[in-house]
PDB file of C-alpha atoms in Angstrom:
ATOM      1  CA  MET A  99       4.183  -0.338  18.946  1.00  0.00           C
ATOM      2  CA  GLY A 100       1.253   1.933  18.893  1.00  0.00           C
ATOM      3  CA  GLN A 101      -0.195   3.718  15.850  1.00  0.00           C
ATOM      4  CA  PRO A 102       1.395   7.064  15.202  1.00  0.00           C
ATOM      5  CA  ARG A 103      -0.934  10.031  15.434  1.00  0.00           C
ATOM      6  CA  GLU A 104      -0.543  13.202  13.422  1.00  0.00           C
ATOM      7  CA  SER A 105       0.139  16.466  15.225  1.00  0.00           C
ATOM      8  CA  HIS A 106      -0.184  19.983  13.599  1.00  0.00           C
ATOM      9  CA  PRO A 107      -0.436  18.270  10.180  1.00  0.00           C
ATOM     10  CA  GLU A 108      -0.712  21.747   8.450  1.00  0.00           C
ATOM     11  CA  ARG A 109       2.990  22.399   9.148  1.00  0.00           C
ATOM     12  CA  ASN A 110       4.581  19.079  10.017  1.00  0.00           C
ATOM     13  CA  PRO A 111       6.190  17.012   7.247  1.00  0.00           C
ATOM     14  CA  GLU A 112       5.692  13.369   7.006  1.00  0.00           C
ATOM     15  CA  VAL A 113       8.584  11.034   8.166  1.00  0.00           C
ATOM     16  CA  LEU A 114       8.330   7.634   6.615  1.00  0.00           C
ATOM     17  CA  LEU A 115      10.183   4.668   8.139  1.00  0.00           C
ATOM     18  CA  LEU A 116      10.577   2.301   5.374  1.00  0.00           C
ATOM     19  CA  THR A 117      11.388  -1.356   6.227  1.00  0.00           C
ATOM     20  CA  GLY A 118      10.397  -4.937   5.316  1.00  0.00           C
ATOM     21  CA  MET A 119      11.705  -8.213   3.893  1.00  0.00           C
ATOM     22  CA  SER A 120      14.993  -8.210   1.916  1.00  0.00           C
ATOM     23  CA  GLY A 121      14.177  -8.383  -1.728  1.00  0.00           C
ATOM     24  CA  ALA A 122      10.625  -6.966  -1.383  1.00  0.00           C
ATOM     25  CA  GLY A 123      11.630  -3.690  -3.044  1.00  0.00           C
ATOM     26  CA  ARG A 124      12.862  -1.147  -0.327  1.00  0.00           C
ATOM     27  CA  GLY A 125      15.518   0.189  -2.689  1.00  0.00           C
ATOM     28  CA  SER A 126      13.062   0.562  -5.589  1.00  0.00           C
ATOM     29  CA  MET A 127      10.577   2.407  -3.392  1.00  0.00           C
ATOM     30  CA  ALA A 128      13.297   4.555  -1.970  1.00  0.00           C
ATOM     31  CA  ARG A 129      14.293   5.742  -5.478  1.00  0.00           C
ATOM     32  CA  VAL A 130      10.709   6.589  -6.228  1.00  0.00           C
ATOM     33  CA  LEU A 131      10.355   8.610  -3.028  1.00  0.00           C
ATOM     34  CA  GLU A 132      13.508  10.604  -4.079  1.00  0.00           C
ATOM     35  CA  ASP A 133      11.758  11.351  -7.354  1.00  0.00           C
ATOM     36  CA  LEU A 134       8.789  12.733  -5.191  1.00  0.00           C
ATOM     37  CA  SER A 135      11.241  15.058  -3.460  1.00  0.00           C
ATOM     38  CA  TYR A 136      11.630  13.048  -0.392  1.00  0.00           C
ATOM     39  CA  ARG A 137      15.106  13.221   1.297  1.00  0.00           C
ATOM     40  CA  VAL A 138      16.152   9.521   1.657  1.00  0.00           C
ATOM     41  CA  ILE A 139      18.611   8.056   4.169  1.00  0.00           C
ATOM     42  CA  ASP A 140      19.306   4.470   3.416  1.00  0.00           C
ATOM     43  CA  ASN A 141      20.419   1.728   5.854  1.00  0.00           C
ATOM     44  CA  LEU A 142      19.987   3.884   8.949  1.00  0.00           C
ATOM     45  CA  PRO A 143      20.306   2.036  12.213  1.00  0.00           C
ATOM     46  CA  PRO A 144      17.090   2.403  14.263  1.00  0.00           C
ATOM     47  CA  ALA A 145      19.050   3.800  17.191  1.00  0.00           C
ATOM     48  CA  LEU A 146      19.990   6.829  15.116  1.00  0.00           C
ATOM     49  CA  ILE A 147      16.470   7.746  13.820  1.00  0.00           C
ATOM     50  CA  LEU A 148      15.829  10.259  16.611  1.00  0.00           C
ATOM     51  CA  GLU A 149      19.348  11.612  16.463  1.00  0.00           C
ATOM     52  CA  VAL A 150      19.065  12.300  12.745  1.00  0.00           C
ATOM     53  CA  THR A 151      15.704  13.825  12.871  1.00  0.00           C
ATOM     54  CA  SER A 152      16.397  16.063  16.010  1.00  0.00           C
ATOM     55  CA  THR A 153      19.669  17.395  14.639  1.00  0.00           C
ATOM     56  CA  ASP A 154      18.118  18.522  11.372  1.00  0.00           C
ATOM     57  CA  GLN A 155      16.411  21.766  12.494  1.00  0.00           C
ATOM     58  CA  ARG A 156      15.295  22.482   8.880  1.00  0.00           C
ATOM     59  CA  LEU A 157      13.093  19.367   8.683  1.00  0.00           C
ATOM     60  CA  ARG A 158       9.830  21.079   9.381  1.00  0.00           C
ATOM     61  CA  GLN A 159      10.442  23.575   6.579  1.00  0.00           C
ATOM     62  CA  THR A 160      12.006  21.363   3.754  1.00  0.00           C
ATOM     63  CA  ALA A 161      11.376  18.168   2.071  1.00  0.00           C
ATOM     64  CA  PRO A 162       9.683  15.182   3.819  1.00  0.00           C
ATOM     65  CA  LEU A 163      12.057  12.434   5.116  1.00  0.00           C
ATOM     66  CA  ALA A 164      12.271   8.701   4.231  1.00  0.00           C
ATOM     67  CA  LEU A 165      14.408   6.626   6.425  1.00  0.00           C
ATOM     68  CA  VAL A 166      15.203   3.083   5.042  1.00  0.00           C
ATOM     69  CA  ILE A 167      15.822   0.599   7.815  1.00  0.00           C
ATOM     70  CA  ARG A 168      17.644  -2.602   6.681  1.00  0.00           C
ATOM     71  CA  SER A 169      19.811  -3.849   9.576  1.00  0.00           C
ATOM     72  CA  TRP A 170      18.881  -4.555  13.238  1.00  0.00           C
ATOM     73  CA  ASP A 171      20.599  -4.543  16.683  1.00  0.00           C
ATOM     74  CA  PRO A 172      20.362  -8.106  17.876  1.00  0.00           C
ATOM     75  CA  SER A 173      19.904  -6.996  21.515  1.00  0.00           C
ATOM     76  CA  VAL A 174      16.559  -5.238  20.662  1.00  0.00           C
ATOM     77  CA  SER A 175      13.603  -6.711  18.792  1.00  0.00           C
ATOM     78  CA  PRO A 176      12.830  -4.636  15.475  1.00  0.00           C
ATOM     79  CA  ASP A 177       9.232  -3.827  16.644  1.00  0.00           C
ATOM     80  CA  GLU A 178      10.599  -2.455  19.915  1.00  0.00           C
ATOM     81  CA  ALA A 179      13.320  -0.522  18.122  1.00  0.00           C
ATOM     82  CA  ILE A 180      10.989   1.191  15.721  1.00  0.00           C
ATOM     83  CA  GLY A 181       8.386   1.595  18.440  1.00  0.00           C
ATOM     84  CA  ARG A 182      10.727   3.763  20.454  1.00  0.00           C
ATOM     85  CA  ALA A 183      11.691   5.815  17.397  1.00  0.00           C
ATOM     86  CA  VAL A 184       7.921   6.312  16.610  1.00  0.00           C
ATOM     87  CA  GLU A 185       7.046   7.454  20.140  1.00  0.00           C
ATOM     88  CA  GLY A 186       9.979   9.879  19.998  1.00  0.00           C
ATOM     89  CA  LEU A 187       8.858  11.392  16.719  1.00  0.00           C
ATOM     90  CA  LYS A 188       5.387  11.696  18.014  1.00  0.00           C
ATOM     91  CA  GLU A 189       6.628  13.524  21.066  1.00  0.00           C
ATOM     92  CA  SER A 190       8.472  16.034  18.791  1.00  0.00           C
ATOM     93  CA  GLY A 191       5.323  16.719  16.866  1.00  0.00           C
ATOM     94  CA  MET A 192       6.171  14.805  13.685  1.00  0.00           C
ATOM     95  CA  HIS A 193       3.595  12.877  11.774  1.00  0.00           C
ATOM     96  CA  THR A 194       5.070   9.477  11.146  1.00  0.00           C
ATOM     97  CA  ALA A 195       4.191   6.319   9.195  1.00  0.00           C
ATOM     98  CA  VAL A 196       5.925   2.900   9.149  1.00  0.00           C
ATOM     99  CA  VAL A 197       5.838   1.264   5.729  1.00  0.00           C
ATOM    100  CA  PHE A 198       6.576  -2.468   5.460  1.00  0.00           C
ATOM    101  CA  LEU A 199       7.415  -3.971   2.123  1.00  0.00           C
ATOM    102  CA  ASP A 200       6.677  -7.770   1.740  1.00  0.00           C
ATOM    103  CA  ALA A 201       6.506 -10.418  -0.874  1.00  0.00           C
ATOM    104  CA  ASP A 202       5.763 -14.217  -1.084  1.00  0.00           C
ATOM    105  CA  ASP A 203       8.784 -16.397  -0.040  1.00  0.00           C
ATOM    106  CA  GLN A 204       8.884 -18.008  -3.597  1.00  0.00           C
ATOM    107  CA  VAL A 205       8.964 -14.467  -5.113  1.00  0.00           C
ATOM    108  CA  LEU A 206      11.851 -13.568  -2.776  1.00  0.00           C
ATOM    109  CA  ILE A 207      13.773 -16.577  -3.612  1.00  0.00           C
ATOM    110  CA  ARG A 208      13.368 -16.035  -7.386  1.00  0.00           C
ATOM    111  CA  ARG A 209      14.503 -12.427  -7.070  1.00  0.00           C
ATOM    112  CA  TYR A 210      17.549 -13.503  -5.092  1.00  0.00           C
ATOM    113  CA  GLU A 211      18.398 -16.187  -7.592  1.00  0.00           C
ATOM    114  CA  GLU A 212      18.200 -13.651 -10.361  1.00  0.00           C
ATOM    115  CA  THR A 213      20.460 -11.085  -8.720  1.00  0.00           C
ATOM    116  CA  ARG A 214      22.801 -13.790  -7.141  1.00  0.00           C
ATOM    117  CA  ARG A 215      23.215 -11.611  -4.093  1.00  0.00           C
ATOM    118  CA  PRO A 216      23.665 -13.137  -0.632  1.00  0.00           C
ATOM    119  CA  HIS A 217      20.790 -12.768   1.778  1.00  0.00           C
ATOM    120  CA  PRO A 218      21.743 -10.493   4.802  1.00  0.00           C
ATOM    121  CA  GLN A 219      20.517 -13.180   7.197  1.00  0.00           C
ATOM    122  CA  GLY A 220      22.968 -15.789   6.015  1.00  0.00           C
ATOM    123  CA  GLY A 221      21.605 -19.176   6.768  1.00  0.00           C
ATOM    124  CA  GLU A 222      22.524 -22.577   5.244  1.00  0.00           C
ATOM    125  CA  THR A 223      19.923 -22.147   2.426  1.00  0.00           C
ATOM    126  CA  LEU A 224      18.197 -19.184   0.802  1.00  0.00           C
ATOM    127  CA  PRO A 225      14.704 -20.389   2.065  1.00  0.00           C
ATOM    128  CA  ALA A 226      16.145 -20.677   5.654  1.00  0.00           C
ATOM    129  CA  ALA A 227      17.587 -17.207   5.533  1.00  0.00           C
ATOM    130  CA  ILE A 228      14.081 -15.800   4.393  1.00  0.00           C
ATOM    131  CA  GLY A 229      12.452 -17.802   7.129  1.00  0.00           C
ATOM    132  CA  LEU A 230      14.836 -16.397   9.726  1.00  0.00           C
ATOM    133  CA  GLU A 231      14.138 -12.900   8.515  1.00  0.00           C
ATOM    134  CA  ARG A 232      10.405 -13.496   8.447  1.00  0.00           C
ATOM    135  CA  ASP A 233      10.339 -14.588  12.029  1.00  0.00           C
ATOM    136  CA  LEU A 234      12.555 -11.635  13.097  1.00  0.00           C
ATOM    137  CA  LEU A 235      10.210  -9.100  11.523  1.00  0.00           C
ATOM    138  CA  SER A 236       6.946 -10.680  12.226  1.00  0.00           C
ATOM    139  CA  GLY A 237       6.117  -8.307  15.074  1.00  0.00           C
ATOM    140  CA  LEU A 238       7.184  -5.203  13.192  1.00  0.00           C
ATOM    141  CA  ARG A 239       5.059  -6.270  10.210  1.00  0.00           C
ATOM    142  CA  SER A 240       2.035  -6.578  12.328  1.00  0.00           C
ATOM    143  CA  ALA A 241       2.542  -3.070  13.942  1.00  0.00           C
ATOM    144  CA  SER A 242       3.256  -1.223  10.773  1.00  0.00           C
ATOM    145  CA  ASP A 243       0.842   1.441   9.423  1.00  0.00           C
ATOM    146  CA  LEU A 244       0.938   0.200   5.924  1.00  0.00           C
ATOM    147  CA  ILE A 245       1.941  -3.080   4.423  1.00  0.00           C
ATOM    148  CA  ILE A 246       2.752  -3.184   0.615  1.00  0.00           C
ATOM    149  CA  ASP A 247       2.964  -6.662  -0.823  1.00  0.00           C
ATOM    150  CA  THR A 248       5.052  -6.503  -4.057  1.00  0.00           C
ATOM    151  CA  SER A 249       4.633 -10.169  -4.997  1.00  0.00           C
ATOM    152  CA  ASP A 250       2.699  -9.277  -8.154  1.00  0.00           C
ATOM    153  CA  PHE A 251       4.447  -6.057  -8.989  1.00  0.00           C
ATOM    154  CA  ASN A 252       7.037  -5.069 -11.624  1.00  0.00           C
ATOM    155  CA  ILE A 253       8.964  -1.889 -11.067  1.00  0.00           C
ATOM    156  CA  HIS A 254       6.351   0.249 -13.027  1.00  0.00           C
ATOM    157  CA  GLN A 255       3.524  -0.977 -10.912  1.00  0.00           C
ATOM    158  CA  LEU A 256       5.388  -0.437  -7.742  1.00  0.00           C
ATOM    159  CA  ARG A 257       6.116   3.179  -8.836  1.00  0.00           C
ATOM    160  CA  GLU A 258       2.480   3.666  -9.569  1.00  0.00           C
ATOM    161  CA  ARG A 259       1.407   2.499  -6.093  1.00  0.00           C
ATOM    162  CA  VAL A 260       4.034   4.647  -4.326  1.00  0.00           C
ATOM    163  CA  VAL A 261       3.154   7.755  -6.375  1.00  0.00           C
ATOM    164  CA  ALA A 262      -0.489   7.301  -5.668  1.00  0.00           C
ATOM    165  CA  ARG A 263      -0.027   7.041  -1.896  1.00  0.00           C
ATOM    166  CA  PHE A 264       2.928   9.315  -1.283  1.00  0.00           C
ATOM    167  CA  GLY A 265       2.735  11.873  -4.171  1.00  0.00           C
ATOM    168  CA  GLY A 266       2.168  15.566  -3.555  1.00  0.00           C
ATOM    169  CA  GLU A 267       3.767  17.908  -1.160  1.00  0.00           C
ATOM    170  CA  GLY A 268       4.621  15.274   1.496  1.00  0.00           C
ATOM    171  CA  LYS A 269       2.448  16.900   4.267  1.00  0.00           C
ATOM    172  CA  ALA A 270       0.430  14.740   6.502  1.00  0.00           C
ATOM    173  CA  ARG A 271      -2.958  13.965   4.753  1.00  0.00           C
ATOM    174  CA  PRO A 272      -6.274  12.368   5.832  1.00  0.00           C
ATOM    175  CA  MET A 273      -6.440   8.653   5.584  1.00  0.00           C
ATOM    176  CA  HIS A 274      -5.705   7.538   1.971  1.00  0.00           C
ATOM    177  CA  ILE A 275      -7.671   4.805   0.404  1.00  0.00           C
ATOM    178  CA  SER A 276      -6.560   2.605  -2.402  1.00  0.00           C
ATOM    179  CA  MET A 277      -9.211   0.926  -4.534  1.00  0.00           C
ATOM    180  CA  VAL A 278      -7.810  -2.171  -6.269  1.00  0.00           C
ATOM    181  CA  SER A 279      -9.792  -4.287  -8.792  1.00  0.00           C
ATOM    182  CA  PHE A 280      -8.659  -7.875  -9.248  1.00  0.00           C
ATOM    183  CA  GLY A 281      -9.494 -11.358 -10.485  1.00  0.00           C
ATOM    184  CA  PHE A 282     -10.266 -14.026  -8.035  1.00  0.00           C
ATOM    185  CA  LYS A 283      -8.616 -16.591 -10.365  1.00  0.00           C
ATOM    186  CA  ASN A 284      -5.378 -14.675  -9.747  1.00  0.00           C
ATOM    187  CA  GLY A 285      -5.768 -14.632  -5.893  1.00  0.00           C
ATOM    188  CA  LEU A 286      -6.743 -11.973  -3.426  1.00  0.00           C
ATOM    189  CA  PRO A 287      -4.516  -8.924  -3.213  1.00  0.00           C
ATOM    190  CA  PRO A 288      -2.457  -9.662  -0.141  1.00  0.00           C
ATOM    191  CA  ASP A 289      -2.548  -6.107   1.213  1.00  0.00           C
ATOM    192  CA  ALA A 290      -6.421  -5.804   1.060  1.00  0.00           C
ATOM    193  CA  ASP A 291      -8.204  -4.668   4.226  1.00  0.00           C
ATOM    194  CA  VAL A 292     -11.717  -4.908   2.817  1.00  0.00           C
ATOM    195  CA  VAL A 293     -12.797  -7.299  -0.048  1.00  0.00           C
ATOM    196  CA  PHE A 294     -15.955  -7.129  -2.192  1.00  0.00           C
ATOM    197  CA  ASP A 295     -17.017  -9.792  -4.591  1.00  0.00           C
ATOM    198  CA  VAL A 296     -18.966  -8.571  -7.668  1.00  0.00           C
ATOM    199  CA  ARG A 297     -19.246 -11.959  -9.493  1.00  0.00           C
ATOM    200  CA  PHE A 298     -23.033 -11.778  -8.897  1.00  0.00           C
ATOM    201  CA  LEU A 299     -23.269  -9.200 -11.594  1.00  0.00           C
ATOM    202  CA  PRO A 300     -23.820 -10.188 -15.344  1.00  0.00           C
ATOM    203  CA  ASN A 301     -20.408 -10.831 -17.025  1.00  0.00           C
ATOM    204  CA  PRO A 302     -19.388  -8.855 -20.185  1.00  0.00           C
ATOM    205  CA  HIS A 303     -17.029 -11.723 -20.913  1.00  0.00           C
ATOM    206  CA  TRP A 304     -19.871 -13.600 -22.552  1.00  0.00           C
ATOM    207  CA  ASP A 305     -20.368 -10.801 -25.122  1.00  0.00           C
ATOM    208  CA  PRO A 306     -18.023 -11.389 -28.043  1.00  0.00           C
ATOM    209  CA  GLU A 307     -17.763  -7.668 -28.722  1.00  0.00           C
ATOM    210  CA  LEU A 308     -16.996  -6.695 -25.112  1.00  0.00           C
ATOM    211  CA  ARG A 309     -14.780  -9.643 -24.090  1.00  0.00           C
ATOM    212  CA  PRO A 310     -11.499  -8.153 -25.405  1.00  0.00           C
ATOM    213  CA  ARG A 311     -11.994  -4.844 -23.681  1.00  0.00           C
ATOM    214  CA  THR A 312     -11.757  -3.873 -20.053  1.00  0.00           C
ATOM    215  CA  GLY A 313     -14.049  -2.161 -17.534  1.00  0.00           C
ATOM    216  CA  THR A 314     -12.506   1.172 -18.444  1.00  0.00           C
ATOM    217  CA  ASP A 315     -14.166   1.049 -21.979  1.00  0.00           C
ATOM    218  CA  PRO A 316     -17.327   3.051 -21.934  1.00  0.00           C
ATOM    219  CA  GLU A 317     -19.479   0.304 -23.466  1.00  0.00           C
ATOM    220  CA  VAL A 318     -18.172  -2.290 -20.869  1.00  0.00           C
ATOM    221  CA  ALA A 319     -18.738   0.199 -18.062  1.00  0.00           C
ATOM    222  CA  SER A 320     -22.281   0.885 -19.241  1.00  0.00           C
ATOM    223  CA  PHE A 321     -23.023  -2.843 -19.430  1.00  0.00           C
ATOM    224  CA  VAL A 322     -21.971  -3.302 -15.879  1.00  0.00           C
ATOM    225  CA  LEU A 323     -23.087  -0.018 -14.293  1.00  0.00           C
ATOM    226  CA  GLU A 324     -26.551   0.135 -15.814  1.00  0.00           C
ATOM    227  CA  ASN A 325     -27.555  -3.019 -14.165  1.00  0.00           C
ATOM    228  CA  PRO A 326     -30.029  -2.349 -11.383  1.00  0.00           C
ATOM    229  CA  ASP A 327     -28.187  -4.726  -8.946  1.00  0.00           C
ATOM    230  CA  THR A 328     -24.941  -2.737  -9.550  1.00  0.00           C
ATOM    231  CA  GLU A 329     -26.598   0.496  -8.504  1.00  0.00           C
ATOM    232  CA  GLY A 330     -27.997  -1.050  -5.470  1.00  0.00           C
ATOM    233  CA  PHE A 331     -24.626  -2.526  -4.506  1.00  0.00           C
ATOM    234  CA  LEU A 332     -22.858   0.837  -5.188  1.00  0.00           C
ATOM    235  CA  GLU A 333     -25.291   2.814  -3.057  1.00  0.00           C
ATOM    236  CA  ARG A 334     -24.983   0.395  -0.024  1.00  0.00           C
ATOM    237  CA  VAL A 335     -21.237   0.036  -0.338  1.00  0.00           C
ATOM    238  CA  SER A 336     -20.601   3.809  -0.750  1.00  0.00           C
ATOM    239  CA  GLU A 337     -22.686   4.511   2.418  1.00  0.00           C
ATOM    240  CA  MET A 338     -20.917   1.938   4.320  1.00  0.00           C
ATOM    241  CA  LEU A 339     -17.430   3.138   3.402  1.00  0.00           C
ATOM    242  CA  LEU A 340     -18.256   6.731   4.136  1.00  0.00           C
ATOM    243  CA  PHE A 341     -19.406   5.638   7.534  1.00  0.00           C
ATOM    244  CA  LEU A 342     -16.359   3.462   8.167  1.00  0.00           C
ATOM    245  CA  ALA A 343     -13.616   5.817   6.803  1.00  0.00           C
ATOM    246  CA  PRO A 344     -13.649   8.484   9.491  1.00  0.00           C
ATOM    247  CA  ARG A 345     -13.817   5.732  12.170  1.00  0.00           C
ATOM    248  CA  TYR A 346     -10.773   3.975  10.767  1.00  0.00           C
ATOM    249  CA  ARG A 347      -8.905   7.315  10.712  1.00  0.00           C
ATOM    250  CA  ALA A 348      -9.841   8.114  14.287  1.00  0.00           C
ATOM    251  CA  GLU A 349      -8.308   4.845  15.350  1.00  0.00           C
ATOM    252  CA  GLY A 350      -5.026   6.117  13.787  1.00  0.00           C
ATOM    253  CA  LYS A 351      -5.223   4.041  10.417  1.00  0.00           C
ATOM    254  CA  ALA A 352      -3.486   6.169   7.686  1.00  0.00           C
ATOM    255  CA  TYR A 353      -4.028   3.874   4.815  1.00  0.00           C
ATOM    256  CA  LEU A 354      -6.910   1.568   3.799  1.00  0.00           C
ATOM    257  CA  THR A 355      -7.014  -0.840   0.788  1.00  0.00           C
ATOM    258  CA  ILE A 356     -10.296  -1.841  -0.608  1.00  0.00           C
ATOM    259  CA  ALA A 357     -10.371  -4.783  -3.111  1.00  0.00           C
ATOM    260  CA  VAL A 358     -13.149  -5.365  -5.613  1.00  0.00           C
ATOM    261  CA  GLY A 359     -12.918  -8.679  -7.352  1.00  0.00           C
ATOM    262  CA  CYS A 360     -14.687 -10.524 -10.189  1.00  0.00           C
ATOM    263  CA  THR A 361     -13.558 -13.773 -11.974  1.00  0.00           C
ATOM    264  CA  GLY A 362     -10.834 -12.408 -14.191  1.00  0.00           C
ATOM    265  CA  GLY A 363     -10.375  -8.887 -12.980  1.00  0.00           C
ATOM    266  CA  ARG A 364     -10.933  -7.303 -16.465  1.00  0.00           C
ATOM    267  CA  HIS A 365     -14.614  -6.210 -16.645  1.00  0.00           C
ATOM    268  CA  ARG A 366     -16.871  -6.005 -13.719  1.00  0.00           C
ATOM    269  CA  SER A 367     -14.425  -5.319 -10.920  1.00  0.00           C
ATOM    270  CA  VAL A 368     -12.722  -2.666 -13.007  1.00  0.00           C
ATOM    271  CA  ALA A 369     -16.058  -0.840 -13.765  1.00  0.00           C
ATOM    272  CA  VAL A 370     -17.283  -1.104 -10.186  1.00  0.00           C
ATOM    273  CA  ALA A 371     -13.941  -0.188  -8.658  1.00  0.00           C
ATOM    274  CA  GLY A 372     -13.768   2.908 -10.800  1.00  0.00           C
ATOM    275  CA  GLU A 373     -17.347   4.110 -10.143  1.00  0.00           C
ATOM    276  CA  LEU A 374     -16.999   3.454  -6.388  1.00  0.00           C
ATOM    277  CA  ALA A 375     -13.822   5.413  -6.221  1.00  0.00           C
ATOM    278  CA  ARG A 376     -15.522   8.297  -8.122  1.00  0.00           C
ATOM    279  CA  ARG A 377     -18.464   8.389  -5.620  1.00  0.00           C
ATOM    280  CA  LEU A 378     -16.124   8.464  -2.608  1.00  0.00           C
ATOM    281  CA  ALA A 379     -14.027  11.081  -4.308  1.00  0.00           C
ATOM    282  CA  ASP A 380     -17.143  13.278  -4.634  1.00  0.00           C
ATOM    283  CA  HIS A 381     -17.586  13.240  -0.913  1.00  0.00           C
ATOM    284  CA  GLY A 382     -13.970  14.497  -0.410  1.00  0.00           C
ATOM    285  CA  VAL A 383     -12.202  11.119   0.170  1.00  0.00           C
ATOM    286  CA  ASP A 384      -8.451  10.912  -0.607  1.00  0.00           C
ATOM    287  CA  ILE A 385      -8.543   7.864  -3.079  1.00  0.00           C
ATOM    288  CA  SER A 386      -6.476   6.316  -5.898  1.00  0.00           C
ATOM    289  CA  VAL A 387      -7.501   3.470  -8.215  1.00  0.00           C
ATOM    290  CA  PHE A 388      -5.291   0.450  -9.252  1.00  0.00           C
ATOM    291  CA  HIS A 389      -6.513  -2.182 -11.818  1.00  0.00           C
ATOM    292  CA  ARG A 390      -4.156  -5.136 -10.901  1.00  0.00           C
ATOM    293  CA  ASP A 391      -5.467  -7.620 -13.529  1.00  0.00           C
ATOM    294  CA  ALA A 392      -7.024  -5.534 -16.238  1.00  0.00           C
ATOM    295  CA  GLY A 393      -4.092  -6.177 -18.433  1.00  0.00           C
ATOM    296  CA  SER A 394      -4.006  -9.966 -18.072  1.00  0.00           C
ATOM    297  CA  GLY A 395      -5.356 -12.182 -20.741  1.00  0.00           C
TER     298      GLY A 395
END
């Protein structure tokens, strides 16, 4: 499945094809999209995607559309089915993005055990059913425009990410960058495209007055950002990202996640990610910031 390209973005609304692993949060994301004025159609068979969009003659003048894909025709692979739909939407001049929600197997198991709902893949055991679905969707996952891993998200954090990426008027926009701060001790953000390590900078953790605060605090931010090495890092990384962003966009990439990590994800990465995002925004980059671990102890 090729990357969808936008056509006449000034007048074409965005069509989101929302899919992914069962239990990863498709329903929760669909409800957030409805709050953002998307018209959501849930559990639409892939074979009906073009029929639904072509018969809705008002689509170009009204709200953007989100189609939630949960079930599959066993005679056609999911990536082939969605690929056909994407090509048809492109030919009709609609800017389209395929969003894949994912989560770690253990997280999916826990969520299913909490809800006690049967897994749609069946299988002798829940882990086996999840494995069957992961194999089925592996090609589609690789071909999707955006992968959102919800393993570490609660419902509020998922809403924050969805609003940051898909809020606004729903029209096709330039490539959106998400700047995520994190702590290496908690693992890399699974959806990161580019990762920077700022553990070489002096750590505010060792200052008793700064330790309980985070990198959003002015004194902590000053401690981190006034270091000469920080300024050198910010200048070089900003220049590199401003060089890369239009080239990623030219290749059809609609979303880019940049992760900035320190040890715990509370001080250095938070301050640097915020400042890096500010500098990119000053150059007109569409960017949002998410501090994954700033609230952890």
